DNA sequence: TGTCTATATGCACATATGCGCATGTCCAAC
DNA sequence: GTTGGACATGCGCATATGTGCATATAGACA
């Protein structure tokens, strides 16, 4: 399984071109929004309608809908219409891994800072 | 190894609070910038001075320096002064994993889209 | 057909952010 | 001490983006 930035050989990594780098940056940008992360977190437990997400998040219908659109356009969510309702669910399993990696990194970072204080 | 959003039990995930979510979003935001990704890519091969990075990227000294500051403030890079030069190196190994995950996801996404065209 | 609910979207506004120019700071070498 | 190189930063500007309000669209139900 190769990838745009996966190791090509043992130590050599293929470099992304400007266009690919732009796409990677856009993917990260989609995740760089607290409300979108909140929506993803909720949807990790299963699919839900827009109204359900509005109620759980406390956000406005406009805002929730727009963020869901952004996440769907990035292929991170799938859309399913049922009657007048629209159900969204996580389409890309890597999203959860990305969040876990960042959370783990932040936790480690803060732990080390706490240790540094104790060491003083 | 627990984490702010790691699985607490088999299927139950602990939810982040607003503050933690904000921090996760900020971490993603740091990565949501093509020039910063370019700098990280280069630094994956080893530490380098600001001037070295300016020459390799073709960016202005101002811009490179500012992005390096952003990455360092986020604890993704480490700074080492040697004389009048400053050398930067990757401090957080998860950054590489994050980029690889996104690249893999994008590659899969485009492959599936290509297949969909062929299927037609 | 008319009304109510669910969802999406055009518009305007406030804020955030990347960028270049000019300048400041720090260090080395003469 | 002075000069020059390496790096950082204040300022202003252009652009991008998140948000709410009002409205449009679409489907359910009487």
mmCIF file of N, CA, C and O in Angstrom, chain A residues 6-93:
data_model
loop_
_atom_site.group_PDB
_atom_site.id
_atom_site.type_symbol
_atom_site.label_atom_id
_atom_site.label_comp_id
_atom_site.label_asym_id
_atom_site.label_seq_id
_atom_site.Cartn_x
_atom_site.Cartn_y
_atom_site.Cartn_z
ATOM 1 N N UNK A 6 4.074 8.091 1.845
ATOM 2 C CA UNK A 6 4.515 6.899 2.560
ATOM 3 C C UNK A 6 5.963 6.615 2.209
ATOM 4 O O UNK A 6 6.462 7.066 1.189
ATOM 5 N N UNK A 7 6.645 5.845 3.054
ATOM 6 C CA UNK A 7 8.045 5.532 2.739
ATOM 7 C C UNK A 7 8.144 4.746 1.445
ATOM 8 O O UNK A 7 7.439 3.750 1.255
ATOM 9 N N UNK A 8 8.987 5.194 0.565
ATOM 10 C CA UNK A 8 9.204 4.501 -0.699
ATOM 11 C C UNK A 8 10.217 3.391 -0.480
ATOM 12 O O UNK A 8 10.055 2.274 -0.945
ATOM 13 N N UNK A 9 11.265 3.720 0.252
ATOM 14 C CA UNK A 9 12.194 2.678 0.696
ATOM 15 C C UNK A 9 12.341 2.829 2.193
ATOM 16 O O UNK A 9 11.487 3.408 2.844
ATOM 17 N N UNK A 10 13.413 2.304 2.748
ATOM 18 C CA UNK A 10 13.550 2.290 4.205
ATOM 19 C C UNK A 10 13.522 3.694 4.810
ATOM 20 O O UNK A 10 12.756 3.976 5.720
ATOM 21 N N UNK A 11 14.363 4.593 4.290
ATOM 22 C CA UNK A 11 14.449 5.914 4.905
ATOM 23 C C UNK A 11 13.970 7.017 3.975
ATOM 24 O O UNK A 11 13.803 8.160 4.390
ATOM 25 N N UNK A 12 13.777 6.692 2.732
ATOM 26 C CA UNK A 12 13.440 7.706 1.742
ATOM 27 C C UNK A 12 11.926 7.908 1.661
ATOM 28 O O UNK A 12 11.169 6.956 1.495
ATOM 29 N N UNK A 13 11.472 9.141 1.793
ATOM 30 C CA UNK A 13 10.055 9.449 1.650
ATOM 31 C C UNK A 13 9.842 10.219 0.360
ATOM 32 O O UNK A 13 10.584 11.142 0.036
ATOM 33 N N UNK A 14 8.828 9.822 -0.360
ATOM 34 C CA UNK A 14 8.498 10.565 -1.568
ATOM 35 C C UNK A 14 7.918 11.913 -1.170
ATOM 36 O O UNK A 14 7.067 11.998 -0.287
ATOM 37 N N UNK A 15 8.348 12.960 -1.803
ATOM 38 C CA UNK A 15 7.831 14.282 -1.449
ATOM 39 C C UNK A 15 6.573 14.616 -2.229
ATOM 40 O O UNK A 15 6.456 14.309 -3.411
ATOM 41 N N UNK A 16 5.654 15.250 -1.552
ATOM 42 C CA UNK A 16 4.433 15.687 -2.222
ATOM 43 C C UNK A 16 4.746 16.908 -3.074
ATOM 44 O O UNK A 16 5.616 17.700 -2.757
ATOM 45 N N UNK A 17 4.005 17.058 -4.172
ATOM 46 C CA UNK A 17 4.119 18.290 -4.943
ATOM 47 C C UNK A 17 3.186 19.340 -4.336
ATOM 48 O O UNK A 17 2.444 19.059 -3.403
ATOM 49 N N UNK A 18 3.245 20.536 -4.891
ATOM 50 C CA UNK A 18 2.475 21.635 -4.314
ATOM 51 C C UNK A 18 0.983 21.335 -4.277
ATOM 52 O O UNK A 18 0.307 21.632 -3.288
ATOM 53 N N UNK A 19 0.489 20.721 -5.336
ATOM 54 C CA UNK A 19 -0.949 20.466 -5.429
ATOM 55 C C UNK A 19 -1.393 19.467 -4.362
ATOM 56 O O UNK A 19 -2.396 19.670 -3.670
ATOM 57 N N UNK A 20 -0.630 18.389 -4.221
ATOM 58 C CA UNK A 20 -0.967 17.382 -3.213
ATOM 59 C C UNK A 20 -0.884 17.974 -1.813
ATOM 60 O O UNK A 20 -1.734 17.715 -0.959
ATOM 61 N N UNK A 21 0.122 18.780 -1.604
ATOM 62 C CA UNK A 21 0.293 19.399 -0.285
ATOM 63 C C UNK A 21 -0.904 20.293 0.029
ATOM 64 O O UNK A 21 -1.381 20.357 1.157
ATOM 65 N N UNK A 22 -1.386 20.958 -0.971
ATOM 66 C CA UNK A 22 -2.574 21.800 -0.806
ATOM 67 C C UNK A 22 -3.768 20.957 -0.361
ATOM 68 O O UNK A 22 -4.528 21.355 0.529
ATOM 69 N N UNK A 23 -3.919 19.795 -0.959
ATOM 70 C CA UNK A 23 -5.043 18.920 -0.601
ATOM 71 C C UNK A 23 -4.910 18.398 0.822
ATOM 72 O O UNK A 23 -5.896 18.316 1.555
ATOM 73 N N UNK A 24 -3.686 18.037 1.205
ATOM 74 C CA UNK A 24 -3.470 17.572 2.575
ATOM 75 C C UNK A 24 -3.803 18.693 3.563
ATOM 76 O O UNK A 24 -4.470 18.473 4.579
ATOM 77 N N UNK A 25 -3.348 19.897 3.228
ATOM 78 C CA UNK A 25 -3.627 21.044 4.099
ATOM 79 C C UNK A 25 -5.132 21.264 4.229
ATOM 80 O O UNK A 25 -5.644 21.526 5.323
ATOM 81 N N UNK A 26 -5.851 21.125 3.116
ATOM 82 C CA UNK A 26 -7.302 21.306 3.155
ATOM 83 C C UNK A 26 -7.958 20.263 4.050
ATOM 84 O O UNK A 26 -8.896 20.551 4.780
ATOM 85 N N UNK A 27 -7.457 19.036 3.973
ATOM 86 C CA UNK A 27 -8.022 17.990 4.821
ATOM 87 C C UNK A 27 -7.826 18.337 6.298
ATOM 88 O O UNK A 27 -8.731 18.206 7.112
ATOM 89 N N UNK A 28 -6.640 18.806 6.633
ATOM 90 C CA UNK A 28 -6.388 19.211 8.017
ATOM 91 C C UNK A 28 -7.275 20.397 8.395
ATOM 92 O O UNK A 28 -7.771 20.483 9.524
ATOM 93 N N UNK A 29 -7.492 21.300 7.451
ATOM 94 C CA UNK A 29 -8.301 22.491 7.741
ATOM 95 C C UNK A 29 -9.732 22.103 8.086
ATOM 96 O O UNK A 29 -10.365 22.719 8.953
ATOM 97 N N UNK A 30 -10.231 21.075 7.414
ATOM 98 C CA UNK A 30 -11.587 20.618 7.703
ATOM 99 C C UNK A 30 -11.700 20.163 9.154
ATOM 100 O O UNK A 30 -12.724 20.354 9.809
ATOM 101 N N UNK A 31 -10.612 19.596 9.663
ATOM 102 C CA UNK A 31 -10.611 19.092 11.041
ATOM 103 C C UNK A 31 -10.256 20.169 12.054
ATOM 104 O O UNK A 31 -10.351 19.935 13.264
ATOM 105 N N UNK A 32 -9.877 21.343 11.560
ATOM 106 C CA UNK A 32 -9.398 22.400 12.462
ATOM 107 C C UNK A 32 -10.532 23.299 12.920
ATOM 108 O O UNK A 32 -10.417 24.523 12.918
ATOM 109 N N UNK A 33 -11.645 22.696 13.309
ATOM 110 C CA UNK A 33 -12.819 23.478 13.707
ATOM 111 C C UNK A 33 -13.543 22.743 14.840
ATOM 112 O O UNK A 33 -14.008 21.614 14.637
ATOM 113 N N UNK A 34 -13.653 23.392 16.004
ATOM 114 C CA UNK A 34 -14.219 22.729 17.179
ATOM 115 C C UNK A 34 -15.615 22.153 16.936
ATOM 116 O O UNK A 34 -15.882 21.011 17.327
ATOM 117 N N UNK A 35 -16.479 22.915 16.265
ATOM 118 C CA UNK A 35 -17.830 22.394 16.047
ATOM 119 C C UNK A 35 -17.818 21.167 15.147
ATOM 120 O O UNK A 35 -18.568 20.206 15.368
ATOM 121 N N UNK A 36 -16.946 21.185 14.143
ATOM 122 C CA UNK A 36 -16.863 20.011 13.266
ATOM 123 C C UNK A 36 -16.320 18.804 14.032
ATOM 124 O O UNK A 36 -16.784 17.670 13.835
ATOM 125 N N UNK A 37 -15.361 19.026 14.897
ATOM 126 C CA UNK A 37 -14.845 17.930 15.720
ATOM 127 C C UNK A 37 -15.945 17.393 16.632
ATOM 128 O O UNK A 37 -16.063 16.185 16.844
ATOM 129 N N UNK A 38 -16.750 18.317 17.149
ATOM 130 C CA UNK A 38 -17.859 17.890 18.019
ATOM 131 C C UNK A 38 -18.837 17.011 17.249
ATOM 132 O O UNK A 38 -19.272 15.966 17.734
ATOM 133 N N UNK A 39 -19.170 17.433 16.038
ATOM 134 C CA UNK A 39 -20.084 16.650 15.206
ATOM 135 C C UNK A 39 -19.490 15.274 14.911
ATOM 136 O O UNK A 39 -20.189 14.252 15.007
ATOM 137 N N UNK A 40 -18.222 15.228 14.586
ATOM 138 C CA UNK A 40 -17.575 13.947 14.305
ATOM 139 C C UNK A 40 -17.600 13.049 15.532
ATOM 140 O O UNK A 40 -17.906 11.857 15.432
ATOM 141 N N UNK A 41 -17.274 13.623 16.673
ATOM 142 C CA UNK A 41 -17.294 12.847 17.918
ATOM 143 C C UNK A 41 -18.639 12.181 18.125
ATOM 144 O O UNK A 41 -18.723 10.995 18.457
ATOM 145 N N UNK A 42 -19.690 12.951 17.948
ATOM 146 C CA UNK A 42 -21.032 12.409 18.139
ATOM 147 C C UNK A 42 -21.300 11.312 17.114
ATOM 148 O O UNK A 42 -21.826 10.244 17.443
ATOM 149 N N UNK A 43 -20.901 11.566 15.878
ATOM 150 C CA UNK A 43 -21.184 10.608 14.811
ATOM 151 C C UNK A 43 -20.305 9.355 14.909
ATOM 152 O O UNK A 43 -20.596 8.354 14.260
ATOM 153 N N UNK A 44 -19.259 9.406 15.722
ATOM 154 C CA UNK A 44 -18.478 8.191 15.956
ATOM 155 C C UNK A 44 -19.359 7.109 16.587
ATOM 156 O O UNK A 44 -19.097 5.911 16.442
ATOM 157 N N UNK A 45 -20.409 7.531 17.271
ATOM 158 C CA UNK A 45 -21.307 6.570 17.919
ATOM 159 C C UNK A 45 -22.378 6.047 16.980
ATOM 160 O O UNK A 45 -23.152 5.161 17.346
ATOM 161 N N UNK A 46 -22.478 6.594 15.782
ATOM 162 C CA UNK A 46 -23.484 6.140 14.833
ATOM 163 C C UNK A 46 -24.126 7.295 14.099
ATOM 164 O O UNK A 46 -23.911 8.453 14.447
ATOM 165 N N UNK A 47 -24.907 6.959 13.086
ATOM 166 C CA UNK A 47 -25.485 8.017 12.263
ATOM 167 C C UNK A 47 -26.576 8.763 13.017
ATOM 168 O O UNK A 47 -27.177 8.247 13.969
ATOM 169 N N UNK A 48 -26.830 10.002 12.558
ATOM 170 C CA UNK A 48 -27.795 10.862 13.234
ATOM 171 C C UNK A 48 -28.310 11.885 12.234
ATOM 172 O O UNK A 48 -27.648 12.199 11.247
ATOM 173 N N UNK A 49 -29.522 12.391 12.497
ATOM 174 C CA UNK A 49 -30.100 13.411 11.629
ATOM 175 C C UNK A 49 -29.560 14.783 11.984
ATOM 176 O O UNK A 49 -28.968 14.974 13.050
ATOM 177 N N UNK A 50 -29.784 15.736 11.107
ATOM 178 C CA UNK A 50 -29.337 17.106 11.361
ATOM 179 C C UNK A 50 -29.963 17.619 12.642
ATOM 180 O O UNK A 50 -29.273 18.175 13.508
ATOM 181 N N UNK A 51 -31.265 17.406 12.788
ATOM 182 C CA UNK A 51 -31.959 17.870 13.981
ATOM 183 C C UNK A 51 -31.392 17.228 15.247
ATOM 184 O O UNK A 51 -31.227 17.909 16.266
ATOM 185 N N UNK A 52 -31.089 15.949 15.173
ATOM 186 C CA UNK A 52 -30.484 15.283 16.317
ATOM 187 C C UNK A 52 -29.165 15.924 16.696
ATOM 188 O O UNK A 52 -28.885 16.143 17.885
ATOM 189 N N UNK A 53 -28.380 16.256 15.682
ATOM 190 C CA UNK A 53 -27.085 16.891 15.947
ATOM 191 C C UNK A 53 -27.259 18.303 16.491
ATOM 192 O O UNK A 53 -26.507 18.744 17.359
ATOM 193 N N UNK A 54 -28.270 18.998 15.982
ATOM 194 C CA UNK A 54 -28.551 20.352 16.478
ATOM 195 C C UNK A 54 -28.868 20.300 17.966
ATOM 196 O O UNK A 54 -28.344 21.080 18.764
ATOM 197 N N UNK A 55 -29.722 19.329 18.332
ATOM 198 C CA UNK A 55 -30.127 19.238 19.734
ATOM 199 C C UNK A 55 -28.957 18.833 20.628
ATOM 200 O O UNK A 55 -28.792 19.344 21.726
ATOM 201 N N UNK A 56 -28.143 17.879 20.151
ATOM 202 C CA UNK A 56 -27.036 17.405 20.986
ATOM 203 C C UNK A 56 -25.934 18.454 21.154
ATOM 204 O O UNK A 56 -25.304 18.547 22.203
ATOM 205 N N UNK A 57 -25.719 19.229 20.107
ATOM 206 C CA UNK A 57 -24.614 20.195 20.174
ATOM 207 C C UNK A 57 -25.046 21.538 20.759
ATOM 208 O O UNK A 57 -24.220 22.268 21.301
ATOM 209 N N UNK A 58 -26.333 21.856 20.611
ATOM 210 C CA UNK A 58 -26.784 23.172 21.050
ATOM 211 C C UNK A 58 -26.486 24.255 20.034
ATOM 212 O O UNK A 58 -26.724 25.430 20.287
ATOM 213 N N UNK A 59 -25.963 23.877 18.883
ATOM 214 C CA UNK A 59 -25.682 24.851 17.830
ATOM 215 C C UNK A 59 -26.945 25.205 17.060
ATOM 216 O O UNK A 59 -27.983 24.570 17.230
ATOM 217 N N UNK A 60 -26.837 26.218 16.226
ATOM 218 C CA UNK A 60 -27.982 26.598 15.395
ATOM 219 C C UNK A 60 -28.113 25.627 14.227
ATOM 220 O O UNK A 60 -27.137 24.974 13.834
ATOM 221 N N UNK A 61 -29.314 25.536 13.682
ATOM 222 C CA UNK A 61 -29.536 24.623 12.560
ATOM 223 C C UNK A 61 -28.684 25.044 11.354
ATOM 224 O O UNK A 61 -28.106 24.205 10.669
ATOM 225 N N UNK A 62 -28.614 26.344 11.117
ATOM 226 C CA UNK A 62 -27.808 26.856 10.010
ATOM 227 C C UNK A 62 -26.362 26.395 10.122
ATOM 228 O O UNK A 62 -25.787 25.855 9.178
ATOM 229 N N UNK A 63 -25.800 26.613 11.287
ATOM 230 C CA UNK A 63 -24.384 26.330 11.460
ATOM 231 C C UNK A 63 -24.091 24.831 11.362
ATOM 232 O O UNK A 63 -23.138 24.408 10.701
ATOM 233 N N UNK A 64 -24.907 24.027 12.030
ATOM 234 C CA UNK A 64 -24.712 22.578 11.980
ATOM 235 C C UNK A 64 -24.810 22.081 10.545
ATOM 236 O O UNK A 64 -23.964 21.315 10.085
ATOM 237 N N UNK A 65 -25.808 22.553 9.842
ATOM 238 C CA UNK A 65 -26.010 22.127 8.462
ATOM 239 C C UNK A 65 -24.800 22.485 7.597
ATOM 240 O O UNK A 65 -24.359 21.690 6.774
ATOM 241 N N UNK A 66 -24.304 23.693 7.798
ATOM 242 C CA UNK A 66 -23.177 24.115 6.973
ATOM 243 C C UNK A 66 -21.924 23.293 7.270
ATOM 244 O O UNK A 66 -21.195 22.901 6.352
ATOM 245 N N UNK A 67 -21.680 23.014 8.549
ATOM 246 C CA UNK A 67 -20.502 22.213 8.889
ATOM 247 C C UNK A 67 -20.641 20.786 8.353
ATOM 248 O O UNK A 67 -19.660 20.182 7.915
ATOM 249 N N UNK A 68 -21.855 20.263 8.403
ATOM 250 C CA UNK A 68 -22.073 18.919 7.855
ATOM 251 C C UNK A 68 -21.786 18.915 6.354
ATOM 252 O O UNK A 68 -21.239 17.948 5.816
ATOM 253 N N UNK A 69 -22.153 19.995 5.705
ATOM 254 C CA UNK A 69 -21.866 20.125 4.280
ATOM 255 C C UNK A 69 -20.357 20.101 4.034
ATOM 256 O O UNK A 69 -19.869 19.405 3.134
ATOM 257 N N UNK A 70 -19.638 20.854 4.836
ATOM 258 C CA UNK A 70 -18.176 20.899 4.699
ATOM 259 C C UNK A 70 -17.564 19.513 4.881
ATOM 260 O O UNK A 70 -16.713 19.084 4.094
ATOM 261 N N UNK A 71 -18.006 18.815 5.920
ATOM 262 C CA UNK A 71 -17.460 17.484 6.203
ATOM 263 C C UNK A 71 -17.812 16.494 5.098
ATOM 264 O O UNK A 71 -17.016 15.609 4.758
ATOM 265 N N UNK A 72 -19.011 16.638 4.543
ATOM 266 C CA UNK A 72 -19.439 15.745 3.469
ATOM 267 C C UNK A 72 -18.667 16.025 2.184
ATOM 268 O O UNK A 72 -18.266 15.099 1.474
ATOM 269 N N UNK A 73 -18.468 17.295 1.902
ATOM 270 C CA UNK A 73 -17.720 17.673 0.700
ATOM 271 C C UNK A 73 -16.295 17.128 0.755
ATOM 272 O O UNK A 73 -15.703 16.831 -0.279
ATOM 273 N N UNK A 74 -15.779 16.990 1.976
ATOM 274 C CA UNK A 74 -14.421 16.448 2.143
ATOM 275 C C UNK A 74 -14.424 14.928 2.196
ATOM 276 O O UNK A 74 -13.389 14.318 2.473
ATOM 277 N N UNK A 75 -15.587 14.325 1.953
ATOM 278 C CA UNK A 75 -15.722 12.867 1.959
ATOM 279 C C UNK A 75 -15.465 12.255 3.327
ATOM 280 O O UNK A 75 -15.106 11.073 3.417
ATOM 281 N N UNK A 76 -15.636 13.048 4.384
ATOM 282 C CA UNK A 76 -15.469 12.498 5.727
ATOM 283 C C UNK A 76 -16.801 11.971 6.256
ATOM 284 O O UNK A 76 -16.833 11.127 7.135
ATOM 285 N N UNK A 77 -17.907 12.473 5.715
ATOM 286 C CA UNK A 77 -19.239 12.008 6.098
ATOM 287 C C UNK A 77 -19.999 11.517 4.875
ATOM 288 O O UNK A 77 -19.727 11.940 3.757
ATOM 289 N N UNK A 78 -20.949 10.628 5.138
ATOM 290 C CA UNK A 78 -21.896 10.202 4.109
ATOM 291 C C UNK A 78 -23.275 10.742 4.456
ATOM 292 O O UNK A 78 -23.625 10.867 5.621
ATOM 293 N N UNK A 79 -24.056 11.032 3.412
ATOM 294 C CA UNK A 79 -25.394 11.594 3.545
ATOM 295 C C UNK A 79 -26.422 10.567 3.139
ATOM 296 O O UNK A 79 -26.255 9.887 2.128
ATOM 297 N N UNK A 80 -27.516 10.448 3.895
ATOM 298 C CA UNK A 80 -28.577 9.516 3.543
ATOM 299 C C UNK A 80 -29.913 10.194 3.806
ATOM 300 O O UNK A 80 -30.209 10.576 4.924
ATOM 301 N N UNK A 81 -30.689 10.379 2.759
ATOM 302 C CA UNK A 81 -31.994 11.022 2.911
ATOM 303 C C UNK A 81 -33.041 9.964 3.258
ATOM 304 O O UNK A 81 -33.100 8.898 2.648
ATOM 305 N N UNK A 82 -33.881 10.291 4.229
ATOM 306 C CA UNK A 82 -34.987 9.405 4.600
ATOM 307 C C UNK A 82 -36.185 10.290 4.881
ATOM 308 O O UNK A 82 -36.275 10.899 5.943
ATOM 309 N N UNK A 83 -37.073 10.346 3.917
ATOM 310 C CA UNK A 83 -38.179 11.291 4.055
ATOM 311 C C UNK A 83 -37.660 12.706 3.982
ATOM 312 O O UNK A 83 -36.874 13.036 3.090
ATOM 313 N N UNK A 84 -38.084 13.498 4.925
ATOM 314 C CA UNK A 84 -37.615 14.883 4.926
ATOM 315 C C UNK A 84 -36.365 15.045 5.781
ATOM 316 O O UNK A 84 -35.815 16.128 5.875
ATOM 317 N N UNK A 85 -35.937 13.975 6.388
ATOM 318 C CA UNK A 85 -34.748 14.068 7.226
ATOM 319 C C UNK A 85 -33.515 13.618 6.449
ATOM 320 O O UNK A 85 -33.608 12.861 5.492
ATOM 321 N N UNK A 86 -32.359 14.083 6.900
ATOM 322 C CA UNK A 86 -31.086 13.671 6.321
ATOM 323 C C UNK A 86 -30.205 13.139 7.439
ATOM 324 O O UNK A 86 -30.001 13.822 8.444
ATOM 325 N N UNK A 87 -29.741 11.919 7.243
ATOM 326 C CA UNK A 87 -28.871 11.296 8.246
ATOM 327 C C UNK A 87 -27.435 11.312 7.764
ATOM 328 O O UNK A 87 -27.157 10.987 6.611
ATOM 329 N N UNK A 88 -26.561 11.668 8.669
ATOM 330 C CA UNK A 88 -25.129 11.704 8.369
ATOM 331 C C UNK A 88 -24.413 10.638 9.183
ATOM 332 O O UNK A 88 -24.797 10.349 10.317
ATOM 333 N N UNK A 89 -23.370 10.080 8.565
ATOM 334 C CA UNK A 89 -22.554 9.126 9.306
ATOM 335 C C UNK A 89 -21.103 9.248 8.830
ATOM 336 O O UNK A 89 -20.829 9.708 7.714
ATOM 337 N N UNK A 90 -20.183 8.814 9.683
ATOM 338 C CA UNK A 90 -18.757 8.919 9.359
ATOM 339 C C UNK A 90 -18.434 7.996 8.197
ATOM 340 O O UNK A 90 -18.790 6.815 8.213
ATOM 341 N N UNK A 91 -17.786 8.527 7.190
ATOM 342 C CA UNK A 91 -17.463 7.749 5.995
ATOM 343 C C UNK A 91 -15.998 7.345 5.956
ATOM 344 O O UNK A 91 -15.640 6.375 5.298
ATOM 345 N N UNK A 92 -15.164 8.084 6.649
ATOM 346 C CA UNK A 92 -13.720 7.843 6.578
ATOM 347 C C UNK A 92 -13.188 7.420 7.948
ATOM 348 O O UNK A 92 -13.108 8.224 8.870
ATOM 349 N N UNK A 93 -12.793 6.152 8.074
ATOM 350 C CA UNK A 93 -12.355 5.654 9.385
ATOM 351 C C UNK A 93 -11.049 6.294 9.867
ATOM 352 O O UNK A 93 -10.750 6.235 11.058
#
